Every structure is written in structure tokens, then in C-alpha cells.
Amino acid sequence: MILGTAGLTAGLCVEKLLEAGATPEDGEVLVTGATGGVGSIAVALLAKLGFRVAAVTGKLESAEFLTALGAWKVIDRETLAPFASKAMAKPLWAWAVDTVGGETLFNVIKSLAYGGGVAACGMASGAQFQANVFPFILRGISLLGVDSVELPLAKKTAVWQKLAGDWYIGEQLQRIAEDISLEQAPEFLARLHRGHGIGRYVVDMAL
């Protein structure tokens, strides 16, 4: 349950990047919303596979948490904000996993290197974004949509098998998860609603 839907989604994002041709030799992989459920698992998975992960967060006080998961560097999300006024930005990352959506997603797209792509799976920052065609036709950038709901069961099963096999992140799962009691659930739900959640919370009915 530490993995849950978030873990499956993170695995699907990583698989999308690999299918698109991503390799550790390409350069850094950016992960937005890195302290969240999907983001933190994506950081750990990519690091296990040998990628240098640049973890983006609005919670810089969680930098130690992210580096413990394998992040190469931790970046303040405000670093992406200046890209909003530009048609394109300097190419900074080879690939990306975006769990945030909205303006953040297009700021990531603008700053990818030639031939790169972003696996997009979230909309915490919004379901819409303003875009132009320049990154797509001048740098050949790919926007890779990730769905963990309607995806055929056979494909979900294949990813779960990887998460239990070659992609197993055992020790990291314990860093990502915190056990809470059912009575604590309202408190932690409020934390998530305020954007203060870190990693995953597992409700232990025995506590």
C-alpha cells in the first residue's frame, strides 16, 4: 500500500520515458512535485535506474528527504517561474516527469533539451496551460500522457511486476511512507489539502 496508485503512476511515467528512448547518459531528468506521492516514488525509481534526478519542490526544507531518495540535486520550484514569459527557455534537462500540470508543465517543456520529453500525469496546479508550438517543432519535444485508470489490466500488471522485481525500491519505500492511525487521517488530509504533505501516508488500522 505504500506504492498504491501513486506508485503505479510513477512506474508508468518512468516506463513512458524509457519507451521514448531515455537513457541515463542523456542528462538530468527533472521531477516536479517531488515530495508528493508520485513524485517521491518517481525520484527513487529513476535514481535506482541510474538517472541523475533534479527534484523540484516548493518545500526546500525537505531537501534531505529527496537526496536520501537518490535525487542528484534539489531545485526550488520558483526556478521555473521566469520561463512563463518566454516562448522557449535554455535547454536544461533531458527528460522530465511532471506531476503538477498547469503552467509548470509548459515551463518544463520549454526547458527540455533537443529530442527530450515529459511524462505528464498530474494537474495539482491546474488542468490547463498556455502553450506554443516552438518547443515541439524546433526541439522535437514530446508530451507523453500517462493514465493509470483506463489502461488495460495487462499493462498495469507488467508495471507492477517491474515494481516488484528489477524496479524494487525496498529501503526507499520506508523513507517515503509514514504510518498513521485512522484518528490521525483528518489531520493528515488537511496537510495534503494545504500542500504540506511529504511522501505517502499509510493508515494502519491497528494503531
PDB file of C-alpha atoms in Angstrom:
ATOM      1  CA  MET A   1       0.000   0.000   0.000  1.00  0.00           C
ATOM      2  CA  ILE A   2       2.988   2.330   0.221  1.00  0.00           C
ATOM      3  CA  LEU A   3       3.109   2.175  -3.563  1.00  0.00           C
ATOM      4  CA  GLY A   4      -0.627   2.207  -4.289  1.00  0.00           C
ATOM      5  CA  THR A   5      -1.944   4.157  -7.264  1.00  0.00           C
ATOM      6  CA  ALA A   6       0.845   6.730  -6.834  1.00  0.00           C
ATOM      7  CA  GLY A   7       3.480   4.036  -7.217  1.00  0.00           C
ATOM      8  CA  LEU A   8       1.781   2.591 -10.267  1.00  0.00           C
ATOM      9  CA  THR A   9       1.550   6.062 -11.826  1.00  0.00           C
ATOM     10  CA  ALA A  10       5.218   6.766 -11.089  1.00  0.00           C
ATOM     11  CA  GLY A  11       6.136   3.444 -12.679  1.00  0.00           C
ATOM     12  CA  LEU A  12       4.064   4.256 -15.762  1.00  0.00           C
ATOM     13  CA  CYS A  13       5.817   7.639 -16.055  1.00  0.00           C
ATOM     14  CA  VAL A  14       9.227   6.002 -15.914  1.00  0.00           C
ATOM     15  CA  GLU A  15       8.153   3.408 -18.469  1.00  0.00           C
ATOM     16  CA  LYS A  16       6.938   6.169 -20.818  1.00  0.00           C
ATOM     17  CA  LEU A  17      10.340   7.841 -20.679  1.00  0.00           C
ATOM     18  CA  LEU A  18      12.151   4.578 -21.307  1.00  0.00           C
ATOM     19  CA  GLU A  19       9.868   3.767 -24.250  1.00  0.00           C
ATOM     20  CA  ALA A  20      10.649   7.223 -25.665  1.00  0.00           C
ATOM     21  CA  GLY A  21      14.354   6.371 -25.571  1.00  0.00           C
ATOM     22  CA  ALA A  22      15.505   7.915 -22.301  1.00  0.00           C
ATOM     23  CA  THR A  23      18.877   6.728 -21.008  1.00  0.00           C
ATOM     24  CA  PRO A  24      20.993   7.903 -18.045  1.00  0.00           C
ATOM     25  CA  GLU A  25      23.625   9.140 -20.499  1.00  0.00           C
ATOM     26  CA  ASP A  26      21.216  11.727 -21.924  1.00  0.00           C
ATOM     27  CA  GLY A  27      21.491  14.067 -18.945  1.00  0.00           C
ATOM     28  CA  GLU A  28      19.384  15.070 -15.969  1.00  0.00           C
ATOM     29  CA  VAL A  29      15.751  14.083 -15.504  1.00  0.00           C
ATOM     30  CA  LEU A  30      13.526  16.676 -13.850  1.00  0.00           C
ATOM     31  CA  VAL A  31      10.748  15.583 -11.472  1.00  0.00           C
ATOM     32  CA  THR A  32       8.210  18.206 -10.401  1.00  0.00           C
ATOM     33  CA  GLY A  33       6.149  17.880  -7.240  1.00  0.00           C
ATOM     34  CA  ALA A  34       8.988  15.713  -5.999  1.00  0.00           C
ATOM     35  CA  THR A  35       7.875  15.465  -2.367  1.00  0.00           C
ATOM     36  CA  GLY A  36       4.426  14.154  -3.303  1.00  0.00           C
ATOM     37  CA  GLY A  37       3.389  10.523  -3.601  1.00  0.00           C
ATOM     38  CA  VAL A  38       4.006  10.122  -7.332  1.00  0.00           C
ATOM     39  CA  GLY A  39       6.976  12.484  -7.356  1.00  0.00           C
ATOM     40  CA  SER A  40       8.874  10.883  -4.485  1.00  0.00           C
ATOM     41  CA  ILE A  41       8.461   7.379  -5.896  1.00  0.00           C
ATOM     42  CA  ALA A  42       9.487   8.629  -9.366  1.00  0.00           C
ATOM     43  CA  VAL A  43      12.652  10.152  -7.858  1.00  0.00           C
ATOM     44  CA  ALA A  44      13.546   6.858  -6.179  1.00  0.00           C
ATOM     45  CA  LEU A  45      12.768   4.765  -9.278  1.00  0.00           C
ATOM     46  CA  LEU A  46      14.762   6.951 -11.660  1.00  0.00           C
ATOM     47  CA  ALA A  47      17.709   7.066  -9.270  1.00  0.00           C
ATOM     48  CA  LYS A  48      17.664   3.270  -8.979  1.00  0.00           C
ATOM     49  CA  LEU A  49      17.785   3.030 -12.778  1.00  0.00           C
ATOM     50  CA  GLY A  50      20.894   5.205 -12.853  1.00  0.00           C
ATOM     51  CA  PHE A  51      19.409   8.576 -13.844  1.00  0.00           C
ATOM     52  CA  ARG A  52      20.581  11.868 -12.367  1.00  0.00           C
ATOM     53  CA  VAL A  53      17.401  13.315 -10.923  1.00  0.00           C
ATOM     54  CA  ALA A  54      16.749  17.030 -10.438  1.00  0.00           C
ATOM     55  CA  ALA A  55      13.908  17.171  -7.914  1.00  0.00           C
ATOM     56  CA  VAL A  56      11.673  20.256  -7.987  1.00  0.00           C
ATOM     57  CA  THR A  57       9.800  21.231  -4.840  1.00  0.00           C
ATOM     58  CA  GLY A  58       8.278  24.174  -3.032  1.00  0.00           C
ATOM     59  CA  LYS A  59       9.436  22.591   0.228  1.00  0.00           C
ATOM     60  CA  LEU A  60      13.187  23.145   0.280  1.00  0.00           C
ATOM     61  CA  GLU A  61      13.199  22.082   3.921  1.00  0.00           C
ATOM     62  CA  SER A  62      12.624  18.577   2.509  1.00  0.00           C
ATOM     63  CA  ALA A  63      15.866  18.582   0.510  1.00  0.00           C
ATOM     64  CA  GLU A  64      17.437  15.951   2.780  1.00  0.00           C
ATOM     65  CA  PHE A  65      14.410  13.691   2.243  1.00  0.00           C
ATOM     66  CA  LEU A  66      14.790  13.970  -1.531  1.00  0.00           C
ATOM     67  CA  THR A  67      18.546  13.420  -1.603  1.00  0.00           C
ATOM     68  CA  ALA A  68      18.052  10.345   0.582  1.00  0.00           C
ATOM     69  CA  LEU A  69      15.733   9.005  -2.129  1.00  0.00           C
ATOM     70  CA  GLY A  70      18.508   9.486  -4.676  1.00  0.00           C
ATOM     71  CA  ALA A  71      17.961  12.996  -6.051  1.00  0.00           C
ATOM     72  CA  TRP A  72      21.088  14.411  -7.725  1.00  0.00           C
ATOM     73  CA  LYS A  73      20.011  17.945  -6.852  1.00  0.00           C
ATOM     74  CA  VAL A  74      17.013  19.720  -5.330  1.00  0.00           C
ATOM     75  CA  ILE A  75      15.561  22.776  -7.079  1.00  0.00           C
ATOM     76  CA  ASP A  76      13.180  25.428  -5.781  1.00  0.00           C
ATOM     77  CA  ARG A  77      10.028  25.420  -7.912  1.00  0.00           C
ATOM     78  CA  GLU A  78      10.374  29.179  -8.273  1.00  0.00           C
ATOM     79  CA  THR A  79      13.346  28.459 -10.555  1.00  0.00           C
ATOM     80  CA  LEU A  80      10.834  27.594 -13.279  1.00  0.00           C
ATOM     81  CA  ALA A  81       8.681  30.707 -12.808  1.00  0.00           C
ATOM     82  CA  PRO A  82      10.732  33.082 -15.040  1.00  0.00           C
ATOM     83  CA  PHE A  83      10.198  30.734 -18.005  1.00  0.00           C
ATOM     84  CA  ALA A  84       6.500  31.692 -18.106  1.00  0.00           C
ATOM     85  CA  SER A  85       7.201  34.904 -20.034  1.00  0.00           C
ATOM     86  CA  LYS A  86       9.371  33.179 -22.657  1.00  0.00           C
ATOM     87  CA  ALA A  87       8.429  31.289 -25.799  1.00  0.00           C
ATOM     88  CA  MET A  88      11.338  28.939 -25.072  1.00  0.00           C
ATOM     89  CA  ALA A  89      13.946  28.658 -22.341  1.00  0.00           C
ATOM     90  CA  LYS A  90      17.529  27.469 -22.243  1.00  0.00           C
ATOM     91  CA  PRO A  91      17.658  23.641 -22.525  1.00  0.00           C
ATOM     92  CA  LEU A  92      18.414  22.409 -19.032  1.00  0.00           C
ATOM     93  CA  TRP A  93      17.106  18.853 -18.691  1.00  0.00           C
ATOM     94  CA  ALA A  94      16.995  15.838 -20.983  1.00  0.00           C
ATOM     95  CA  TRP A  95      13.700  14.371 -19.747  1.00  0.00           C
ATOM     96  CA  ALA A  96      11.070  15.065 -17.125  1.00  0.00           C
ATOM     97  CA  VAL A  97       8.221  13.683 -15.061  1.00  0.00           C
ATOM     98  CA  ASP A  98       5.581  16.304 -14.309  1.00  0.00           C
ATOM     99  CA  THR A  99       3.064  15.647 -11.545  1.00  0.00           C
ATOM    100  CA  VAL A 100       1.863  19.253 -11.294  1.00  0.00           C
ATOM    101  CA  GLY A 101       0.339  20.312 -14.612  1.00  0.00           C
ATOM    102  CA  GLY A 102      -0.744  23.866 -15.373  1.00  0.00           C
ATOM    103  CA  GLU A 103       1.882  26.490 -16.112  1.00  0.00           C
ATOM    104  CA  THR A 104       4.584  24.317 -14.541  1.00  0.00           C
ATOM    105  CA  LEU A 105       4.115  21.695 -17.235  1.00  0.00           C
ATOM    106  CA  PHE A 106       4.757  24.100 -20.079  1.00  0.00           C
ATOM    107  CA  ASN A 107       7.673  25.712 -18.261  1.00  0.00           C
ATOM    108  CA  VAL A 108       9.203  22.228 -18.112  1.00  0.00           C
ATOM    109  CA  ILE A 109       8.519  21.647 -21.813  1.00  0.00           C
ATOM    110  CA  LYS A 110      10.218  24.926 -22.705  1.00  0.00           C
ATOM    111  CA  SER A 111      13.386  23.974 -20.833  1.00  0.00           C
ATOM    112  CA  LEU A 112      13.935  20.445 -22.175  1.00  0.00           C
ATOM    113  CA  ALA A 113      16.896  19.632 -24.398  1.00  0.00           C
ATOM    114  CA  TYR A 114      16.517  18.659 -28.038  1.00  0.00           C
ATOM    115  CA  GLY A 115      14.632  15.399 -28.541  1.00  0.00           C
ATOM    116  CA  GLY A 116      13.515  15.192 -24.912  1.00  0.00           C
ATOM    117  CA  GLY A 117      10.091  14.520 -23.498  1.00  0.00           C
ATOM    118  CA  VAL A 118       7.974  14.883 -20.380  1.00  0.00           C
ATOM    119  CA  ALA A 119       5.699  12.237 -18.891  1.00  0.00           C
ATOM    120  CA  ALA A 120       2.692  14.213 -17.623  1.00  0.00           C
ATOM    121  CA  CYS A 121       0.371  12.682 -15.038  1.00  0.00           C
ATOM    122  CA  GLY A 122      -0.947  15.419 -12.732  1.00  0.00           C
ATOM    123  CA  MET A 123      -2.935  18.616 -12.508  1.00  0.00           C
ATOM    124  CA  ALA A 124      -2.391  19.874  -8.957  1.00  0.00           C
ATOM    125  CA  SER A 125      -1.502  23.286 -10.397  1.00  0.00           C
ATOM    126  CA  GLY A 126      -4.296  23.254 -12.977  1.00  0.00           C
ATOM    127  CA  ALA A 127      -5.790  21.237 -15.809  1.00  0.00           C
ATOM    128  CA  GLN A 128      -4.958  23.820 -18.488  1.00  0.00           C
ATOM    129  CA  PHE A 129      -1.793  25.531 -19.688  1.00  0.00           C
ATOM    130  CA  GLN A 130      -0.909  28.162 -22.280  1.00  0.00           C
ATOM    131  CA  ALA A 131       1.344  26.710 -24.968  1.00  0.00           C
ATOM    132  CA  ASN A 132       3.071  27.481 -28.245  1.00  0.00           C
ATOM    133  CA  VAL A 133       4.463  25.114 -30.859  1.00  0.00           C
ATOM    134  CA  PHE A 134       8.123  26.204 -30.695  1.00  0.00           C
ATOM    135  CA  PRO A 135       9.471  23.544 -28.307  1.00  0.00           C
ATOM    136  CA  PHE A 136       7.696  20.839 -30.290  1.00  0.00           C
ATOM    137  CA  ILE A 137       8.791  21.862 -33.782  1.00  0.00           C
ATOM    138  CA  LEU A 138      12.188  23.416 -33.017  1.00  0.00           C
ATOM    139  CA  ARG A 139      13.446  20.918 -30.433  1.00  0.00           C
ATOM    140  CA  GLY A 140      11.303  17.880 -31.207  1.00  0.00           C
ATOM    141  CA  ILE A 141       9.952  17.712 -27.659  1.00  0.00           C
ATOM    142  CA  SER A 142       7.372  15.035 -26.813  1.00  0.00           C
ATOM    143  CA  LEU A 143       4.454  15.402 -24.391  1.00  0.00           C
ATOM    144  CA  LEU A 144       3.807  11.889 -23.049  1.00  0.00           C
ATOM    145  CA  GLY A 145       0.441  11.480 -21.372  1.00  0.00           C
ATOM    146  CA  VAL A 146       0.191   8.946 -18.536  1.00  0.00           C
ATOM    147  CA  ASP A 147      -3.062   7.272 -17.447  1.00  0.00           C
ATOM    148  CA  SER A 148      -3.351   4.785 -14.594  1.00  0.00           C
ATOM    149  CA  VAL A 149      -7.136   4.282 -14.722  1.00  0.00           C
ATOM    150  CA  GLU A 150      -8.302   3.158 -18.171  1.00  0.00           C
ATOM    151  CA  LEU A 151      -5.000   1.491 -19.022  1.00  0.00           C
ATOM    152  CA  PRO A 152      -5.508  -2.208 -19.910  1.00  0.00           C
ATOM    153  CA  LEU A 153      -5.013  -4.532 -16.949  1.00  0.00           C
ATOM    154  CA  ALA A 154      -2.247  -6.444 -18.725  1.00  0.00           C
ATOM    155  CA  LYS A 155      -0.127  -3.277 -18.981  1.00  0.00           C
ATOM    156  CA  LYS A 156      -0.762  -2.412 -15.340  1.00  0.00           C
ATOM    157  CA  THR A 157       0.264  -5.931 -14.354  1.00  0.00           C
ATOM    158  CA  ALA A 158       3.506  -5.639 -16.326  1.00  0.00           C
ATOM    159  CA  VAL A 159       4.452  -2.459 -14.463  1.00  0.00           C
ATOM    160  CA  TRP A 160       3.532  -3.980 -11.090  1.00  0.00           C
ATOM    161  CA  GLN A 161       5.818  -6.904 -11.898  1.00  0.00           C
ATOM    162  CA  LYS A 162       8.663  -4.475 -12.577  1.00  0.00           C
ATOM    163  CA  LEU A 163       7.965  -2.637  -9.317  1.00  0.00           C
ATOM    164  CA  ALA A 164       8.200  -5.967  -7.501  1.00  0.00           C
ATOM    165  CA  GLY A 165      11.270  -7.046  -9.491  1.00  0.00           C
ATOM    166  CA  ASP A 166      14.006  -5.068 -11.179  1.00  0.00           C
ATOM    167  CA  TRP A 167      12.487  -1.739 -10.100  1.00  0.00           C
ATOM    168  CA  TYR A 168      12.039  -2.687  -6.445  1.00  0.00           C
ATOM    169  CA  ILE A 169      12.982   0.236  -4.202  1.00  0.00           C
ATOM    170  CA  GLY A 170      12.693  -1.548  -0.845  1.00  0.00           C
ATOM    171  CA  GLU A 171      14.680   0.698   1.514  1.00  0.00           C
ATOM    172  CA  GLN A 172      13.397   3.846  -0.144  1.00  0.00           C
ATOM    173  CA  LEU A 173       9.783   2.840   0.440  1.00  0.00           C
ATOM    174  CA  GLN A 174      10.361   3.029   4.175  1.00  0.00           C
ATOM    175  CA  ARG A 175      11.700   6.578   3.792  1.00  0.00           C
ATOM    176  CA  ILE A 176       8.727   7.583   1.635  1.00  0.00           C
ATOM    177  CA  ALA A 177       5.984   6.221   3.916  1.00  0.00           C
ATOM    178  CA  GLU A 178       4.707   7.199   7.334  1.00  0.00           C
ATOM    179  CA  ASP A 179       2.221   5.055   9.235  1.00  0.00           C
ATOM    180  CA  ILE A 180      -0.693   6.931  10.801  1.00  0.00           C
ATOM    181  CA  SER A 181      -3.785   5.892  12.731  1.00  0.00           C
ATOM    182  CA  LEU A 182      -7.338   6.260  11.453  1.00  0.00           C
ATOM    183  CA  GLU A 183      -7.883   9.011  14.032  1.00  0.00           C
ATOM    184  CA  GLN A 184      -5.000  10.975  12.502  1.00  0.00           C
ATOM    185  CA  ALA A 185      -6.428  10.783   8.988  1.00  0.00           C
ATOM    186  CA  PRO A 186      -8.346  14.111   9.110  1.00  0.00           C
ATOM    187  CA  GLU A 187      -5.222  15.931  10.290  1.00  0.00           C
ATOM    188  CA  PHE A 188      -3.072  14.499   7.502  1.00  0.00           C
ATOM    189  CA  LEU A 189      -5.762  15.060   4.870  1.00  0.00           C
ATOM    190  CA  ALA A 190      -5.782  18.724   5.895  1.00  0.00           C
ATOM    191  CA  ARG A 191      -1.992  18.783   5.491  1.00  0.00           C
ATOM    192  CA  LEU A 192      -2.308  17.405   1.971  1.00  0.00           C
ATOM    193  CA  HIS A 193      -5.002  19.945   1.143  1.00  0.00           C
ATOM    194  CA  ARG A 194      -2.669  22.760   2.241  1.00  0.00           C
ATOM    195  CA  GLY A 195       0.146  21.356   0.117  1.00  0.00           C
ATOM    196  CA  HIS A 196       2.223  20.318   3.124  1.00  0.00           C
ATOM    197  CA  GLY A 197       2.234  16.566   2.551  1.00  0.00           C
ATOM    198  CA  ILE A 198       5.509  14.657   2.238  1.00  0.00           C
ATOM    199  CA  GLY A 199       5.731  11.223   0.629  1.00  0.00           C
ATOM    200  CA  ARG A 200       2.996   8.692   1.417  1.00  0.00           C
ATOM    201  CA  TYR A 201       0.778   8.118   4.452  1.00  0.00           C
ATOM    202  CA  VAL A 202      -0.448   4.619   5.249  1.00  0.00           C
ATOM    203  CA  VAL A 203      -3.409   4.238   7.619  1.00  0.00           C
ATOM    204  CA  ASP A 204      -2.600   1.391   9.990  1.00  0.00           C
ATOM    205  CA  MET A 205      -5.890   0.196  11.464  1.00  0.00           C
ATOM    206  CA  ALA A 206      -4.018  -1.414  14.356  1.00  0.00           C
ATOM    207  CA  LEU A 207      -2.641   1.871  15.656  1.00  0.00           C
TER     208      LEU A 207
END
